[in-house]
Amino acid sequence: MSNKYLEVTNLKKSFGGIKAVDVESLNLNRNELTSIIGPNGAGKTTFFDLISGFQDSDEGKVYLNNKNISKSQPYAIARLGMIRTFQLTKVFDRMTVLENMMFSASTVNNDSFLKSLAKLPSQKTTEKKIRDKSFEIMKELNIDHMANSYAREMSGGQKKLLELGRSIINNPSVLLLDEPLAGVNPKLAEEILQIILNLAGKGISILMVEHNIEAVMKISERVIVLAEGKVIADSTPENIRTDQKVIEAYLGSENE
Ligand SMILES: Nc1ncnc2c1ncn2[C@@H]1O[C@H](COP(=O)(O)OP(=O)(O)OP(=O)(O)O)[C@@H](O)[C@H]1O
Ligand SMILES: [Mg+2]
């Protein structure tokens, strides 16, 4: 398999007169922890929406593992192993934490998830397998003590963890994380960063949108900077820190 998992060409999306996304070319490499940064309104979430099928692009192509997914629906893309989280978490407040986990597993059911179940001891029912897998992940995320609490009882940070758990249970090969640290207290943010590093260590390709620049610089191998829909820089964290175009993009947005 090619080293690239995602190949994007000429991807565009406008809202009225605003070019939200205008990306000429972007390739993402397997096992390279990559972050996207950029000022508010730069097009980061819209970019995620386009590559994960939650919005249709105006033009352009997206390939996931050499498969054209430009017109694919979100569920189809999730089944191919690319799963996203949302800037505003989409956990079900009126379900318990465990139910949230189990519900996600039953809705995606991609091939690799079924294969991972097949590896578990036989004669258990599928539901029992999903329950066990849910607990295994909740333990990893340190939310297992809340299994039977309603999701609405969780703090914002814990909801971020639950949303991450709901993604992981579907055995993604690619995880798109939209601001996994937003609104999270510093201690939990450290924990989430460690979890992200562990997932990357397990071979999951991670693309993260995040405003916490220190966190981004700490864990990313590659940083892509979006401004007004365009990629204005794409390099190592060290180079990005001192890139004049990047500094100007951020200063410009602060002056507005
Ligand atoms: N559904 C929509 N309708 C109209 N305009 C939109 C819509 N979604 C996004 N936009 C506009 O597109 C641009 C990019 O928005 P987007 O949410 O992708 O930015 P972002 O980089 O994720 O910002 P933030 O860091 O604040 O989350 C903004 O100008 C935004 O106002
Ligand atoms: Mg956003």
Coordinates of C-alpha atoms and ligand atoms in Angstrom, one line a residue:
M1 CA 0.0 0.0 0.0
S2 CA 1.1 3.5 -0.7
N3 CA 2.5 5.6 2.1
K4 CA -0.3 8.1 1.6
Y5 CA -3.7 7.4 3.0
L6 CA -5.4 10.6 1.9
E7 CA -5.0 12.5 -1.4
V8 CA -6.9 15.7 -1.9
T9 CA -6.8 17.7 -5.1
N10 CA -8.4 21.0 -6.0
L11 CA -11.0 20.8 -3.2
K12 CA -13.3 23.7 -3.0
K13 CA -16.3 24.9 -1.0
S14 CA -17.9 28.3 -1.0
F15 CA -20.7 29.7 1.1
G16 CA -22.1 32.7 -0.8
G17 CA -19.0 34.8 -1.5
I18 CA -16.8 33.2 1.1
K19 CA -14.3 30.6 -0.1
A20 CA -14.4 28.4 3.0
V21 CA -12.1 25.7 1.5
D22 CA -9.8 26.1 -1.5
V23 CA -7.1 23.4 -1.2
E24 CA -5.0 22.8 -4.3
S25 CA -3.2 19.7 -3.2
L26 CA -2.7 17.9 0.1
N27 CA -1.4 14.4 0.8
L28 CA -1.4 12.8 4.2
N29 CA 1.1 10.1 5.2
R30 CA 0.3 7.0 7.2
N31 CA 1.5 7.1 10.8
E32 CA 2.5 10.7 10.7
L33 CA 0.7 12.6 13.4
T34 CA -0.5 15.7 11.6
S35 CA -2.3 18.8 12.8
I36 CA -4.2 21.5 11.1
I37 CA -4.1 24.9 12.7
G38 CA -5.4 28.3 11.5
P39 CA -7.4 31.3 12.7
N40 CA -11.1 31.1 13.4
G41 CA -13.1 30.7 10.2
A42 CA -10.0 29.4 8.3
G43 CA -12.0 26.5 6.9
K44 CA -10.7 23.7 9.2
T45 CA -14.0 22.2 10.1
T46 CA -15.4 22.6 6.6
F47 CA -12.3 20.8 5.3
F48 CA -13.1 17.9 7.7
D49 CA -16.8 18.0 6.6
L50 CA -15.7 17.7 3.0
I51 CA -13.3 14.8 3.4
S52 CA -15.6 12.9 5.7
G53 CA -18.7 13.3 3.5
F54 CA -20.7 15.5 5.8
Q55 CA -20.8 18.2 3.2
D56 CA -20.6 18.1 -0.6
S57 CA -17.7 19.9 -2.2
D58 CA -18.2 22.3 -5.1
E59 CA -15.4 20.6 -6.9
G60 CA -12.3 18.5 -6.3
K61 CA -11.3 15.0 -5.5
V62 CA -10.6 13.1 -2.3
Y63 CA -9.0 9.7 -2.3
L64 CA -8.9 7.5 0.8
N65 CA -6.4 4.6 0.3
N66 CA -6.6 5.1 -3.4
K67 CA -10.4 4.9 -3.4
N68 CA -12.3 7.9 -4.7
I69 CA -14.6 9.0 -1.9
S70 CA -15.3 12.5 -3.3
K71 CA -19.1 11.8 -3.5
S72 CA -19.3 9.2 -0.7
Q73 CA -21.7 9.4 2.3
P74 CA -20.3 9.7 5.9
Y75 CA -21.4 6.1 6.8
A76 CA -19.6 4.7 3.8
I77 CA -16.4 6.6 4.6
A78 CA -16.6 5.5 8.2
R79 CA -16.9 1.9 7.0
L80 CA -13.7 2.4 5.0
G81 CA -12.0 3.2 8.4
M82 CA -11.9 7.0 8.4
I83 CA -13.8 8.3 11.4
R84 CA -14.2 11.8 12.8
T85 CA -15.1 13.5 16.0
F86 CA -16.9 16.8 16.1
Q87 CA -15.9 20.2 17.4
L88 CA -19.2 20.2 19.3
T89 CA -19.5 16.7 20.7
K90 CA -22.3 14.5 19.4
V91 CA -22.7 12.2 22.3
F92 CA -26.3 11.2 23.2
D93 CA -27.1 13.0 26.5
R94 CA -30.1 10.8 27.3
M95 CA -28.2 7.6 26.9
T96 CA -25.8 6.2 29.4
V97 CA -22.1 6.3 28.7
L98 CA -22.1 2.5 28.0
E99 CA -25.1 2.8 25.7
N100 CA -23.4 5.6 23.8
M101 CA -20.4 3.3 23.2
M102 CA -22.5 0.2 22.3
F103 CA -24.7 2.3 20.0
S104 CA -21.7 3.5 18.0
A105 CA -20.4 0.1 17.6
S106 CA -23.6 -1.2 16.2
T107 CA -24.1 1.7 13.8
V108 CA -20.8 1.5 12.0
N109 CA -19.9 -2.1 12.1
N110 CA -17.1 -1.8 9.6
D111 CA -15.2 -4.8 8.4
S112 CA -12.3 -4.4 10.8
F113 CA -14.6 -4.1 13.7
L114 CA -16.3 -7.4 12.8
K115 CA -12.8 -8.9 12.3
S116 CA -11.7 -7.7 15.7
L117 CA -14.8 -9.3 17.3
A118 CA -14.0 -12.6 15.5
K119 CA -10.7 -12.7 17.3
L120 CA -12.3 -12.6 20.7
P121 CA -13.3 -16.0 22.3
S122 CA -16.2 -17.5 20.5
Q123 CA -19.7 -18.5 21.9
K124 CA -20.3 -15.0 23.3
T125 CA -23.1 -13.2 21.7
T126 CA -22.3 -10.2 19.6
E127 CA -23.9 -7.9 22.2
K128 CA -21.7 -9.3 25.0
K129 CA -18.7 -8.9 22.7
I130 CA -19.6 -5.3 22.1
R131 CA -20.2 -4.7 25.8
D132 CA -16.8 -6.1 26.7
K133 CA -15.0 -4.1 24.0
S134 CA -16.9 -1.0 25.3
F135 CA -15.6 -1.6 28.8
E136 CA -12.1 -2.2 27.5
I137 CA -12.1 1.2 25.8
M138 CA -13.8 3.0 28.6
K139 CA -11.1 1.7 31.0
E140 CA -8.4 2.9 28.6
L141 CA -10.0 6.4 28.6
N142 CA -10.6 6.3 32.3
I143 CA -14.4 6.8 32.0
D144 CA -15.4 3.2 33.0
H145 CA -16.6 4.4 36.4
M146 CA -19.2 6.4 34.6
A147 CA -20.5 3.5 32.4
N148 CA -24.0 3.7 33.9
S149 CA -24.2 7.5 34.2
Y150 CA -26.1 9.5 31.7
A151 CA -23.8 11.2 29.2
R152 CA -25.3 14.6 30.3
E153 CA -23.7 14.1 33.7
M154 CA -20.2 14.2 32.2
S155 CA -18.0 17.3 32.1
G156 CA -17.2 18.8 28.8
G157 CA -13.8 17.1 28.9
Q158 CA -15.3 13.7 29.7
K159 CA -17.7 14.1 26.8
K160 CA -14.7 14.6 24.6
L161 CA -13.3 11.3 25.9
L162 CA -16.6 9.5 25.3
E163 CA -16.7 10.9 21.7
L164 CA -13.1 9.6 21.2
G165 CA -14.2 6.2 22.7
R166 CA -17.1 6.0 20.3
S167 CA -14.7 6.6 17.4
I168 CA -12.1 4.0 18.6
I169 CA -14.7 1.2 19.1
N170 CA -15.1 1.1 15.3
N171 CA -11.4 0.3 14.8
P172 CA -10.5 3.3 12.6
S173 CA -7.4 3.3 10.5
V174 CA -7.7 7.1 10.3
L175 CA -9.0 9.4 13.0
L176 CA -10.0 13.0 12.3
L177 CA -10.2 14.9 15.5
D178 CA -11.8 18.4 15.5
E179 CA -10.6 20.3 18.5
P180 CA -10.2 17.4 21.0
L181 CA -8.9 19.7 23.6
A182 CA -11.4 22.6 23.3
G183 CA -12.9 23.5 26.7
V184 CA -11.0 20.8 28.5
N185 CA -9.1 21.5 31.7
P186 CA -5.3 21.4 31.5
K187 CA -5.0 18.1 33.4
L188 CA -7.5 16.3 31.3
A189 CA -6.0 17.9 28.2
E190 CA -2.7 16.2 29.1
E191 CA -4.5 12.9 29.4
I192 CA -6.2 13.3 26.1
L193 CA -2.9 14.2 24.4
Q194 CA -1.4 11.0 25.9
I195 CA -4.3 9.0 24.6
I196 CA -3.9 10.5 21.1
L197 CA -0.2 9.6 21.2
N198 CA -1.1 6.0 22.3
L199 CA -3.6 5.7 19.4
A200 CA -0.9 7.0 17.0
G201 CA 1.5 4.4 18.5
K202 CA -1.0 1.7 17.6
G203 CA -0.8 2.6 14.0
I204 CA -3.9 4.8 13.6
S205 CA -3.2 7.8 11.3
I206 CA -4.3 10.9 13.1
L207 CA -5.3 14.3 11.7
M208 CA -6.1 16.8 14.4
V209 CA -7.6 20.3 14.2
E210 CA -6.6 22.2 17.4
H211 CA -6.3 25.7 18.6
N212 CA -4.0 24.8 21.5
I213 CA -0.8 25.6 19.7
E214 CA 1.5 24.3 22.5
A215 CA -0.2 20.9 22.4
V216 CA 0.0 20.8 18.6
M217 CA 3.7 21.7 18.6
K218 CA 4.4 19.1 21.3
I219 CA 2.8 16.0 19.7
S220 CA 2.7 16.7 15.9
E221 CA 5.2 15.6 13.4
R222 CA 3.7 17.8 10.7
V223 CA 1.7 21.0 10.9
I224 CA -0.6 22.3 8.2
V225 CA -1.7 25.9 8.4
L226 CA -5.0 27.0 6.8
A227 CA -6.0 30.6 6.3
E228 CA -9.0 31.7 4.3
G229 CA -9.5 28.2 3.0
K230 CA -5.9 27.8 1.7
V231 CA -2.9 25.9 2.9
I232 CA -0.4 28.7 3.6
A233 CA 2.2 26.5 5.3
D234 CA 2.9 22.8 5.7
S235 CA 6.0 21.8 7.6
T236 CA 7.5 20.6 10.9
P237 CA 6.4 22.3 14.1
E238 CA 9.8 24.0 14.4
N239 CA 9.5 25.6 11.0
I240 CA 5.9 26.6 11.5
R241 CA 6.7 28.5 14.7
T242 CA 8.9 31.0 12.8
D243 CA 7.0 31.1 9.5
Q244 CA 6.3 34.7 8.7
K245 CA 3.1 34.0 6.7
V246 CA 1.7 32.0 9.7
I247 CA 2.5 34.7 12.1
E248 CA 0.9 37.3 9.9
A249 CA -2.2 35.1 9.4
Y250 CA -2.7 34.9 13.2
L251 CA -1.9 38.6 13.8
G252 CA -4.3 39.6 11.0
S253 CA -7.1 37.6 12.6
E254 CA -6.4 39.2 16.0
N255 CA -6.6 42.7 14.6
E256 CA -10.1 42.1 13.2
Ligands
LIG1 N1 -23.0 26.2 6.8 C1 -22.4 27.3 6.6 N2 -23.0 28.4 6.0 C2 -22.4 29.5 5.7 N3 -21.1 29.8 6.0 C3 -20.4 28.8 6.6 C4 -21.0 27.5 6.9 N4 -20.0 26.8 7.5 C5 -18.9 27.5 7.6 N5 -19.1 28.7 7.0 C6 -18.1 29.8 6.9 O1 -17.0 29.2 6.2 C7 -15.8 29.7 6.8 C8 -15.0 28.5 7.4 O2 -15.7 28.0 8.6 P1 -15.1 26.8 9.4 O3 -16.1 26.5 10.4 O4 -14.7 25.7 8.5 O5 -13.8 27.4 10.1 P2 -12.9 26.8 11.2 O6 -11.5 27.0 10.7 O7 -13.3 25.4 11.6 O8 -13.1 27.8 12.4 P3 -13.0 27.6 14.0 O9 -11.6 27.6 14.4 O10 -13.7 28.8 14.6 O11 -13.7 26.3 14.3 C9 -16.2 30.7 7.8 O12 -16.2 32.0 7.2 C10 -17.6 30.3 8.2 O13 -18.3 31.4 8.6
MG2 MG -13.9 24.6 13.4

